[in-house]
Coordinates of C-alpha atoms in Angstrom, one line a residue:
M1 CA 130.6 85.9 257.6
T2 CA 127.3 85.5 259.7
A3 CA 128.4 88.1 262.1
S4 CA 129.1 90.5 259.3
V5 CA 125.6 89.9 257.8
F6 CA 124.1 90.5 261.2
R7 CA 126.0 93.8 261.6
A8 CA 124.9 94.8 258.1
A9 CA 121.3 94.0 258.9
R10 CA 121.2 95.9 262.2
P11 CA 120.9 99.4 260.7
R12 CA 118.0 98.3 258.5
C13 CA 116.2 96.7 261.4
A14 CA 116.7 99.8 263.5
V15 CA 115.3 102.0 260.7
R16 CA 112.2 99.8 260.6
R17 CA 111.7 99.9 264.3
L18 CA 112.1 103.7 264.4
S19 CA 109.5 104.1 261.5
G20 CA 107.0 101.9 263.5
R21 CA 107.4 104.0 266.6
V22 CA 107.0 107.3 264.7
A23 CA 103.8 105.9 263.0
H24 CA 102.4 105.0 266.4
I25 CA 103.0 108.4 267.8
V26 CA 101.5 110.1 264.7
L27 CA 98.4 107.9 264.9
A28 CA 97.9 108.6 268.6
G29 CA 98.2 112.4 268.0
A30 CA 95.7 112.2 265.1
A31 CA 93.2 110.4 267.3
G32 CA 93.5 113.0 270.0
L33 CA 93.2 115.8 267.5
M34 CA 90.0 114.3 266.1
W35 CA 88.7 114.0 269.6
L36 CA 89.2 117.7 270.2
V37 CA 87.8 118.9 266.8
L38 CA 84.7 116.7 266.6
P39 CA 82.7 118.2 269.4
G40 CA 83.1 121.7 268.0
M41 CA 82.0 120.6 264.6
T42 CA 78.7 119.3 266.0
I43 CA 78.0 122.2 268.5
N44 CA 78.4 125.0 266.1
S45 CA 76.4 123.6 263.2
G46 CA 73.7 125.9 261.9
T47 CA 71.4 123.2 260.4
A48 CA 68.3 122.2 262.3
V49 CA 67.9 118.5 263.1
A50 CA 64.3 117.2 262.8
L51 CA 63.1 115.4 265.9
P52 CA 60.1 113.3 266.3
E53 CA 57.1 115.0 267.8
T54 CA 56.7 114.3 271.5
R55 CA 53.9 114.9 273.9
P56 CA 54.3 117.7 276.3
V57 CA 55.3 116.7 279.8
T58 CA 54.6 118.4 282.9
A59 CA 57.9 117.6 284.5
T60 CA 60.5 120.3 284.6
A61 CA 63.2 120.0 282.0
A62 CA 66.7 119.1 283.3
P63 CA 69.2 121.8 283.0
R64 CA 71.4 121.8 279.8
H65 CA 75.0 121.2 280.0
D66 CA 77.5 123.0 277.7
E67 CA 79.3 120.5 275.4
T68 CA 82.4 122.7 275.5
S69 CA 83.0 122.1 279.2
P70 CA 86.6 121.5 280.4
G71 CA 85.8 117.8 280.9
Y72 CA 85.5 117.3 277.1
L73 CA 88.9 118.9 276.5
A74 CA 90.9 117.3 279.3
L75 CA 90.2 113.7 278.3
P76 CA 91.8 113.9 274.8
L77 CA 94.8 115.7 276.2
V78 CA 95.3 113.0 278.7
A79 CA 95.1 110.4 275.9
V80 CA 97.7 112.1 273.8
G81 CA 100.1 112.5 276.7
T82 CA 99.7 108.9 277.7
A83 CA 100.4 107.8 274.1
G84 CA 103.5 109.9 274.1
V85 CA 104.8 108.5 277.4
L86 CA 104.2 104.9 276.2
A87 CA 106.0 105.6 272.9
G88 CA 109.0 107.2 274.7
Y89 CA 109.2 104.2 277.1
A90 CA 109.1 101.7 274.2
Y91 CA 111.9 103.7 272.4
V92 CA 114.2 103.7 275.5
R93 CA 113.6 100.0 276.2
R94 CA 114.3 99.0 272.6
T95 CA 117.4 101.1 272.5
R96 CA 118.8 99.5 275.7
R97 CA 118.1 96.0 274.3
A98 CA 119.8 96.9 271.0
R99 CA 123.0 98.0 272.8
T100 CA 123.3 94.9 274.8
R101 CA 122.2 92.3 272.1
T102 CA 124.8 91.0 269.6
T103 CA 122.5 88.5 267.8
P104 CA 119.2 89.1 266.1
G105 CA 117.6 86.1 267.7
G106 CA 117.1 87.7 271.1
G107 CA 118.0 85.8 274.2
P108 CA 120.9 86.7 276.5
A109 CA 123.7 88.5 274.8
P110 CA 127.2 87.1 275.2
P111 CA 129.7 89.4 277.0
S112 CA 131.4 91.7 274.6
A113 CA 135.2 91.3 274.1
P114 CA 137.3 94.0 275.8
R115 CA 138.7 96.6 273.5
R116 CA 142.5 96.1 273.0
S117 CA 144.4 99.3 273.7
P118 CA 147.3 100.0 271.4
P119 CA 150.7 98.9 272.6
P120 CA 152.8 101.5 274.3
S121 CA 155.4 103.3 272.3
G122 CA 158.3 101.6 274.1
E123 CA 157.0 98.2 273.0
L124 CA 156.4 99.4 269.5
D125 CA 159.9 100.8 269.4
R126 CA 161.4 97.4 270.4
R127 CA 159.1 95.5 268.1
S128 CA 159.9 97.7 265.1
T129 CA 163.7 97.2 265.3
E130 CA 163.2 93.5 266.0
L131 CA 161.0 93.1 262.9
I132 CA 163.4 95.0 260.7
T133 CA 166.2 92.6 261.6
L134 CA 163.9 89.6 261.0
A135 CA 162.5 90.9 257.7
D136 CA 166.0 91.5 256.4
D137 CA 166.9 87.9 257.3
W138 CA 163.7 86.6 255.6
V139 CA 164.6 88.4 252.4
R140 CA 168.3 87.4 252.4
T141 CA 167.5 83.7 253.1
S142 CA 164.8 83.6 250.5
R143 CA 167.1 85.1 247.9
E144 CA 169.8 82.5 248.7
E145 CA 167.6 79.5 248.3
L146 CA 166.0 81.0 245.2
G147 CA 169.4 81.0 243.5
F148 CA 169.6 77.2 243.7
A149 CA 166.1 76.8 242.4
E150 CA 166.8 79.1 239.5
A151 CA 170.0 77.2 238.6
R152 CA 167.9 74.0 238.3
F153 CA 164.6 75.2 236.8
G154 CA 165.5 78.4 235.1
A155 CA 164.5 82.0 235.6
A156 CA 161.0 81.7 234.1
A157 CA 160.0 78.9 236.5
V158 CA 160.9 80.9 239.6
E159 CA 159.5 84.3 238.4
P160 CA 156.6 84.3 240.9
F161 CA 159.0 83.7 243.8
T162 CA 161.4 86.3 242.5
R163 CA 158.5 88.8 242.3
A164 CA 157.5 88.0 245.9
I165 CA 161.1 88.7 247.0
R166 CA 161.1 92.0 245.1
E167 CA 157.8 93.1 246.7
A168 CA 159.1 92.1 250.2
E169 CA 162.3 94.1 249.6
A170 CA 160.2 97.1 248.7
E171 CA 158.2 96.8 251.9
L172 CA 161.4 96.4 253.9
A173 CA 163.0 99.4 252.3
A174 CA 159.9 101.5 253.1
A175 CA 160.0 100.3 256.7
C176 CA 163.8 101.1 257.0
R177 CA 163.1 104.6 255.6
M178 CA 160.3 105.2 258.1
R179 CA 162.5 104.1 260.9
E180 CA 165.4 106.2 259.7
R181 CA 163.2 109.3 259.7
Y182 CA 161.9 108.3 263.2
D183 CA 165.4 108.1 264.6
H184 CA 166.1 111.6 263.3
G185 CA 163.0 113.0 265.0
V186 CA 160.5 113.0 262.1
P187 CA 157.7 113.3 262.8
E188 CA 157.8 115.3 266.0
D189 CA 154.2 114.9 267.3
A190 CA 154.0 112.0 269.8
A191 CA 150.9 110.5 268.3
A192 CA 152.4 110.7 264.8
R193 CA 155.6 109.0 266.0
T194 CA 153.6 106.2 267.5
Q195 CA 151.8 105.9 264.2
A196 CA 155.1 105.8 262.4
L197 CA 156.3 102.9 264.5
A198 CA 153.1 101.1 263.8
G199 CA 153.7 101.6 260.1
V200 CA 157.2 100.1 260.4
V201 CA 155.7 97.0 262.1
G202 CA 153.0 96.8 259.4
R203 CA 155.5 97.0 256.5
C204 CA 157.7 94.3 258.0
E205 CA 154.8 92.0 258.6
E206 CA 153.6 92.5 255.1
A207 CA 157.0 91.5 253.8
G208 CA 156.8 88.3 255.8
R209 CA 153.3 87.6 254.6
L210 CA 154.4 88.0 250.9
L211 CA 157.1 85.4 251.3
D212 CA 154.9 83.0 253.4
A213 CA 152.3 83.1 250.7
E214 CA 154.7 81.6 248.2
A215 CA 156.5 79.2 250.4
A216 CA 154.3 76.2 249.7
S217 CA 154.4 76.7 246.0
F218 CA 158.2 77.1 246.2
D219 CA 158.5 73.8 248.1
E220 CA 156.3 72.1 245.5
L221 CA 158.6 73.3 242.7
R222 CA 161.8 72.1 244.4
G223 CA 160.2 68.8 245.5
L224 CA 162.9 68.1 248.1
E225 CA 160.6 66.1 250.2
R226 CA 160.2 63.7 247.2
G227 CA 163.9 63.4 246.7
V228 CA 167.1 65.5 246.8
G229 CA 169.0 63.8 244.0
D230 CA 168.9 66.6 241.4
A231 CA 169.2 69.4 243.9
L232 CA 172.2 67.6 245.4
E233 CA 173.9 67.6 242.0
V234 CA 173.4 71.3 241.6
A235 CA 174.7 72.1 245.1
E236 CA 177.7 69.9 244.7
A237 CA 178.6 71.3 241.3
R238 CA 178.5 74.8 242.8
F239 CA 180.5 73.6 245.8
R240 CA 183.3 72.2 243.7
E241 CA 183.5 75.4 241.6
L242 CA 183.8 77.6 244.7
A243 CA 186.3 75.3 246.4
G244 CA 188.7 75.9 243.5
R245 CA 188.0 79.7 243.5
T246 CA 188.7 79.8 247.2
G247 CA 192.3 78.8 246.7
I248 CA 192.7 81.4 244.0
A249 CA 191.1 84.1 246.2
A250 CA 193.8 83.4 248.9
S251 CA 196.5 84.2 246.3
T252 CA 194.5 87.2 245.1
V253 CA 194.3 88.7 248.6
A254 CA 198.1 88.2 249.1
G255 CA 198.8 89.9 245.8
L256 CA 196.5 92.9 246.5
R257 CA 198.1 93.4 249.9
E258 CA 201.5 93.5 248.4
R259 CA 200.6 95.9 245.6
Y260 CA 198.2 98.3 247.4
G261 CA 199.0 97.8 251.1
P262 CA 197.1 96.3 254.0
A263 CA 194.6 99.1 254.2
A264 CA 193.4 98.5 250.6
V265 CA 192.3 94.9 251.4
A266 CA 190.9 95.6 254.9
S267 CA 187.3 95.1 253.7
V268 CA 188.1 91.4 252.7
T269 CA 190.4 90.6 255.5
G270 CA 189.4 87.1 256.8
H271 CA 187.2 86.3 253.8
V272 CA 189.3 83.3 252.8
E273 CA 189.3 81.9 256.3
L274 CA 185.5 82.3 256.5
A275 CA 185.1 80.7 253.1
K276 CA 187.1 77.7 254.4
D277 CA 184.8 77.4 257.4
R278 CA 181.8 77.4 255.2
L279 CA 183.5 74.8 253.0
L280 CA 183.9 72.6 256.0
L281 CA 180.2 73.0 256.9
A282 CA 179.0 72.4 253.4
T283 CA 181.1 69.2 253.1
S284 CA 179.7 67.8 256.3
R285 CA 176.1 68.6 255.4
L286 CA 176.3 67.3 251.8
N287 CA 177.6 64.0 253.2
R288 CA 174.8 63.8 255.7
A289 CA 172.3 64.6 253.0
H290 CA 173.6 61.6 251.0
Q291 CA 173.4 59.4 254.0
S292 CA 169.8 60.5 254.8
A293 CA 168.7 60.0 251.2
D294 CA 170.2 56.4 251.2
A295 CA 168.3 55.7 254.5
Q296 CA 165.1 56.7 252.8
D297 CA 164.6 59.8 255.0
P298 CA 163.9 62.6 252.5
A299 CA 162.9 65.1 255.2
A300 CA 166.3 64.8 256.9
A301 CA 168.1 64.9 253.5
A302 CA 166.3 68.1 252.6
R303 CA 167.2 69.6 255.9
H304 CA 170.9 68.9 255.5
L305 CA 170.9 70.0 251.9
R306 CA 169.4 73.3 252.8
V307 CA 172.2 73.9 255.4
A308 CA 174.8 73.0 252.7
E309 CA 173.2 75.4 250.2
G310 CA 173.3 78.2 252.7
A311 CA 177.0 77.5 253.3
V312 CA 177.7 77.3 249.6
A313 CA 175.9 80.6 249.0
Q314 CA 178.0 82.4 251.6
I315 CA 181.2 80.9 250.2
G316 CA 180.2 82.6 247.0
V317 CA 179.8 85.9 248.8
F318 CA 183.3 85.7 250.3
V319 CA 185.0 84.6 247.1
H320 CA 183.2 87.1 245.0
G321 CA 184.0 89.9 247.4
V322 CA 187.7 89.3 246.9
E323 CA 187.4 89.1 243.1
R324 CA 185.2 92.3 243.1
L325 CA 187.7 94.2 245.2
A326 CA 190.6 93.3 242.9
E327 CA 188.6 94.7 239.9
E328 CA 187.6 97.8 241.8
L329 CA 191.2 98.6 242.9
S330 CA 192.4 98.1 239.3
T331 CA 189.7 100.5 238.0
A332 CA 190.4 103.0 240.7
E333 CA 194.1 103.0 239.9
R334 CA 193.4 103.9 236.3
L335 CA 191.0 106.6 237.3
V336 CA 193.2 108.4 239.8
P337 CA 195.3 110.5 237.2
A338 CA 192.2 111.6 235.3
A339 CA 190.4 112.4 238.6
L340 CA 193.3 114.4 239.8
S341 CA 193.3 116.5 236.6
G342 CA 189.5 117.1 236.8
A343 CA 189.8 118.0 240.5
E344 CA 192.6 120.5 239.9
A345 CA 190.5 122.2 237.3
D346 CA 187.7 122.5 239.8
V347 CA 190.1 123.9 242.4
E348 CA 191.2 126.6 239.9
A349 CA 187.5 127.4 239.4
L350 CA 187.0 127.7 243.2
R351 CA 190.1 129.9 243.5
H352 CA 188.8 132.2 240.7
A353 CA 185.4 132.3 242.5
A354 CA 187.0 133.2 245.8
E355 CA 189.0 136.0 244.1
S356 CA 185.8 137.3 242.3
A357 CA 183.8 137.2 245.5
A358 CA 186.5 139.1 247.4
A359 CA 186.7 141.7 244.7
R360 CA 182.9 142.1 244.6
L361 CA 182.7 142.5 248.4
T362 CA 185.5 145.0 248.3
A363 CA 184.0 147.0 245.4
G364 CA 180.5 146.8 246.8
S365 CA 181.3 148.0 250.4
P366 CA 179.9 151.6 251.0
G367 CA 182.8 152.4 253.3
T368 CA 185.5 151.4 250.8
P369 CA 187.4 154.5 249.5
G370 CA 187.1 155.0 245.8
P371 CA 189.3 157.0 243.5
G372 CA 190.1 160.4 245.0
G373 CA 189.4 159.2 248.5
A374 CA 185.6 159.3 248.2
P375 CA 183.6 156.3 249.2
S376 CA 182.9 154.1 246.3
R377 CA 179.3 153.3 245.4
P378 CA 178.5 149.9 243.8
S379 CA 177.6 149.9 240.2
P380 CA 174.3 148.4 239.1
G381 CA 176.0 145.2 238.1
A382 CA 177.9 145.0 241.4
G383 CA 174.7 145.7 243.3
A384 CA 173.1 142.8 241.5
D385 CA 175.9 140.6 242.5
T386 CA 175.8 141.5 246.2
A387 CA 172.2 142.4 246.8
G388 CA 171.0 139.5 244.8
A389 CA 173.2 137.1 246.8
S390 CA 170.5 136.7 249.4
G391 CA 169.0 133.8 247.5
A392 CA 170.4 130.3 247.7
T393 CA 170.3 129.7 243.9
P394 CA 173.8 128.5 242.9
A395 CA 175.6 130.3 240.1
P396 CA 178.0 128.5 237.7
V397 CA 181.6 129.4 238.3
P398 CA 183.5 130.7 235.2
G399 CA 185.9 128.2 233.9
A400 CA 184.3 125.1 235.5
S401 CA 181.5 123.1 234.1
S402 CA 181.1 120.7 237.0
V403 CA 181.2 123.0 240.0
A404 CA 178.3 125.3 241.1
V405 CA 179.1 127.9 243.8
P406 CA 176.4 129.8 245.7
V407 CA 176.8 133.5 245.0
D408 CA 176.3 134.3 248.7
V409 CA 179.2 132.2 249.9
A410 CA 181.6 134.4 251.7
A411 CA 185.0 134.9 250.2
G412 CA 186.7 133.6 253.3
E413 CA 184.8 130.3 253.1
L414 CA 185.7 129.9 249.4
R415 CA 189.4 130.5 250.3
A416 CA 189.1 127.9 253.0
R417 CA 187.7 125.3 250.6
V418 CA 190.5 126.1 248.1
T419 CA 193.1 125.6 250.8
H420 CA 191.6 122.3 251.9
A421 CA 191.3 121.0 248.3
D422 CA 194.9 122.0 247.6
L423 CA 196.1 120.0 250.7
E424 CA 194.0 116.9 249.8
L425 CA 195.1 116.8 246.2
A426 CA 198.7 117.3 247.2
H427 CA 198.5 114.4 249.5
V428 CA 197.0 112.2 246.8
R429 CA 199.5 113.3 244.3
V430 CA 202.4 112.4 246.5
H431 CA 201.1 109.0 247.4
A432 CA 200.1 108.2 243.9
E433 CA 203.7 108.5 242.7
P434 CA 205.2 105.1 241.8
A435 CA 208.2 105.8 244.0
A436 CA 206.0 106.4 247.0
G437 CA 205.2 102.7 247.4
P438 CA 201.8 100.9 247.8
Y439 CA 198.7 103.1 248.2
D440 CA 194.9 102.5 248.3
P441 CA 193.5 103.9 245.0
L442 CA 189.9 103.7 246.2
E443 CA 190.8 105.8 249.2
A444 CA 192.6 108.2 246.9
L445 CA 189.5 108.6 244.8
R446 CA 187.4 109.2 247.9
R447 CA 189.7 112.1 249.0
I448 CA 189.7 113.5 245.5
V449 CA 185.9 113.7 245.1
R450 CA 185.4 115.1 248.6
A451 CA 188.1 117.7 248.2
T452 CA 186.3 119.8 245.6
A453 CA 182.6 119.4 246.3
P454 CA 180.5 118.8 249.5
A455 CA 178.1 115.9 249.8
G456 CA 174.9 116.2 247.9
T457 CA 176.6 117.8 244.8
R458 CA 176.2 115.8 241.6
R459 CA 179.3 115.7 239.5
S460 CA 179.9 115.0 235.8
G461 CA 182.6 113.3 233.8
V462 CA 185.4 111.4 235.4
L463 CA 184.7 112.6 238.9
S464 CA 181.1 111.3 238.7
A465 CA 182.5 107.9 237.8
A466 CA 185.0 108.1 240.6
E467 CA 182.5 108.9 243.3
E468 CA 180.1 106.2 242.1
L469 CA 182.8 103.6 242.1
V470 CA 183.9 104.5 245.6
A471 CA 180.3 104.4 246.9
R472 CA 179.4 101.1 245.2
S473 CA 182.5 99.5 246.6
A474 CA 181.7 100.5 250.2
L475 CA 178.1 99.5 249.8
A476 CA 178.9 96.0 248.4
A477 CA 181.5 95.4 251.2
A478 CA 179.0 96.4 253.9
D479 CA 176.2 94.4 252.4
D480 CA 178.4 91.3 252.2
F481 CA 179.4 91.6 255.8
V482 CA 175.8 92.0 257.1
G483 CA 174.6 89.1 255.0
T484 CA 177.3 86.7 256.1
H485 CA 177.0 87.7 259.8
R486 CA 173.3 88.3 260.0
G487 CA 172.9 86.0 263.0
A488 CA 174.6 88.8 265.1
V489 CA 174.0 92.1 263.2
G490 CA 171.2 94.3 264.6
A491 CA 168.7 96.7 263.1
T492 CA 170.7 99.9 263.2
A493 CA 173.4 98.7 260.8
R494 CA 170.7 97.3 258.4
I495 CA 168.7 100.6 258.5
R496 CA 171.8 102.6 257.7
L497 CA 172.7 100.3 254.9
A498 CA 169.2 100.5 253.4
E499 CA 169.4 104.3 253.5
A500 CA 172.8 104.2 251.7
W501 CA 171.3 102.1 248.9
R502 CA 168.4 104.6 248.6
L503 CA 170.8 107.5 248.3
L504 CA 173.2 105.9 245.9
P505 CA 171.6 107.2 242.6
T506 CA 171.3 110.8 243.8
D507 CA 174.0 111.4 246.4
P508 CA 176.9 108.9 246.1
Q509 CA 179.1 110.7 248.6
T510 CA 176.5 110.4 251.4
A511 CA 175.8 106.8 250.4
D512 CA 179.5 106.1 250.7
L513 CA 179.5 107.6 254.2
L514 CA 176.5 105.7 255.4
A515 CA 177.8 102.4 254.0
R516 CA 181.0 102.8 255.9
Q517 CA 179.0 103.6 259.1
A518 CA 176.8 100.5 258.5
R519 CA 179.9 98.3 258.2
G520 CA 181.3 99.7 261.4
L521 CA 178.1 99.2 263.3
A522 CA 177.8 95.6 262.0
E523 CA 181.3 94.8 263.1
Q524 CA 180.6 96.2 266.5
D525 CA 177.5 94.0 266.8
V526 CA 179.5 90.9 265.9
R527 CA 182.1 91.8 268.5
L528 CA 179.5 92.3 271.2
H529 CA 177.7 89.1 270.2
G530 CA 180.7 86.9 270.2
N531 CA 180.5 83.2 269.4
P532 CA 177.5 81.0 270.5
S533 CA 178.1 79.3 273.8
A534 CA 179.4 75.7 273.6
A535 CA 176.8 74.8 276.1
T536 CA 174.0 75.5 273.7
I537 CA 175.5 74.8 270.3
D538 CA 176.8 71.5 269.2
P539 CA 180.5 72.1 268.3
S540 CA 180.2 69.9 265.2
A541 CA 181.8 70.9 261.9
G542 CA 180.9 74.5 261.1
A543 CA 177.8 74.8 263.4
T544 CA 179.1 77.9 265.1
A545 CA 179.8 79.6 261.8
A546 CA 176.3 78.5 260.5
V547 CA 174.6 80.2 263.5
L548 CA 176.6 83.4 263.1
G549 CA 175.9 83.5 259.4
G550 CA 172.1 82.9 259.9
I551 CA 172.2 79.6 258.1
L552 CA 170.9 77.9 261.2
L553 CA 168.3 79.6 263.4
A554 CA 170.0 78.7 266.8
E555 CA 166.8 77.3 268.3
D556 CA 168.1 73.8 269.2
P557 CA 171.2 72.3 270.7
D558 CA 172.4 71.3 267.2
G559 CA 172.0 74.8 265.9
G560 CA 168.3 74.6 265.1
P561 CA 166.5 74.2 261.8
P562 CA 167.9 75.7 258.6
A563 CA 166.5 79.0 257.4
C564 CA 164.5 78.6 254.2
Y565 CA 162.6 80.5 251.7
G566 CA 159.7 82.2 253.4
G567 CA 158.6 84.6 256.2
P568 CA 157.9 84.1 259.9
G569 CA 155.4 81.3 259.4
T570 CA 157.5 79.1 257.1
R571 CA 161.2 79.8 257.3
A572 CA 161.7 77.2 260.0
R573 CA 159.4 74.6 258.4
R574 CA 162.2 72.0 258.0
R575 CA 162.6 71.5 261.7
P576 CA 163.2 67.9 262.7
K577 CA 160.1 66.0 263.9
P578 CA 160.3 65.2 267.6
A579 CA 161.1 61.6 268.3

């Protein structure tokens, strides 16, 4: 604060010093001017001055000197010049002292700190992707632990922490959007691109700061360091519930595979096995939490409880993913007949539009022979259809309320779309027959909604419900995979997933496509990452799965501290104290 006061006082001090110097110069100039003017005033006066009478002398009078001789003028000019030189020297000297002095008390100035140059773009690029991955982990981990606090204290008690997570999510979403645009070449200017990367870094750091600011209050609410008894009861109750649902989920997956085929359940393949791994981890850590509490070691008990809570939370993700897919497949199966009917109506509208466009092009061509062999000339209406087709404003197609066709689309393109739609719908119609055997109704809906309208076109009615169901299913599956494998998933998959969530309300088809890409990228990251080395991770019950799932931070031989509510400064705060 003192330094800021000094900096604020410097301009005022400089103004005062400058005013003093100006006053000195003006005073010296005025003195010189008076010196020049005064002799003239006395020489040219017309008033006689009375002198005392003197006796005559015989000596010869000395010759008179003219008061306006050059000697009288040179002396004031020299004085004025000297004053100006002295004032200029004082000004230069004070300016140099002000530049080298950092404190108002004089004395030798401390050496100024070197100016930090901005990091190179390559470093910013790496840092921005690293922070996106970390910030996504901070948000996901905080949301997991928040669920257990809410189950114990209620939604009202955890509202400040919920709000912090929402604000951190908004910062992360903005960072992902900026990075997505950057990866697509926006902006193009080199300086602006560097600034965009700096913005990504700043947004992610702000997300971490928001969570760190509430971490201490969150710990105070939970009170795990004072005892884990009540929190253990909440975690164990949730554990027992999910253990029962895991067995049911295994039967559900088997039934879905038999009814809809292996492709329909590909998004949840392995969920039951992963849930069992997390059950093993939770069992081990809940027991160790009890042992630490009995040994009067609340810090160790809190640490083991947090690992158990992370495992239980991911069991819930795996089990709920199976249950959600079963509901989505059932809903999609009911929507397929109605979606087929709606799509066939749209195809008929497209076919009518193709025929109308071909007729307009034929009638509007100047070289087309008309009746009697004379070239036909377009009518005013036809001219409006063809000449007005230069704009990109879509016109509604007669007979279809949900499809808008640009009037400038060539007839050949419309015919190609009709042919493609006919083939897609025929494929769905054949596979949706009961006699055709198992089929994936979600994939059938995906083909239906893409057959009659390109991405970016908003639908209405049953087709709108169909494309939203498909997109939400793909998004939820990708989000589950990233969250439960966050120890290995990189930034690209997370950025793609964030963009898919952003586009879901306005462009479900593109959101569906991006979600499927994000899932593929995440699976690739996991395959490249592999399992942690046995040389660095203790092969105790579930430790490898905990590191892969981001429950443990993989910083120590036993897997590291558990990830907790908070940002970069607090998420590893339950690290064991060194012996």
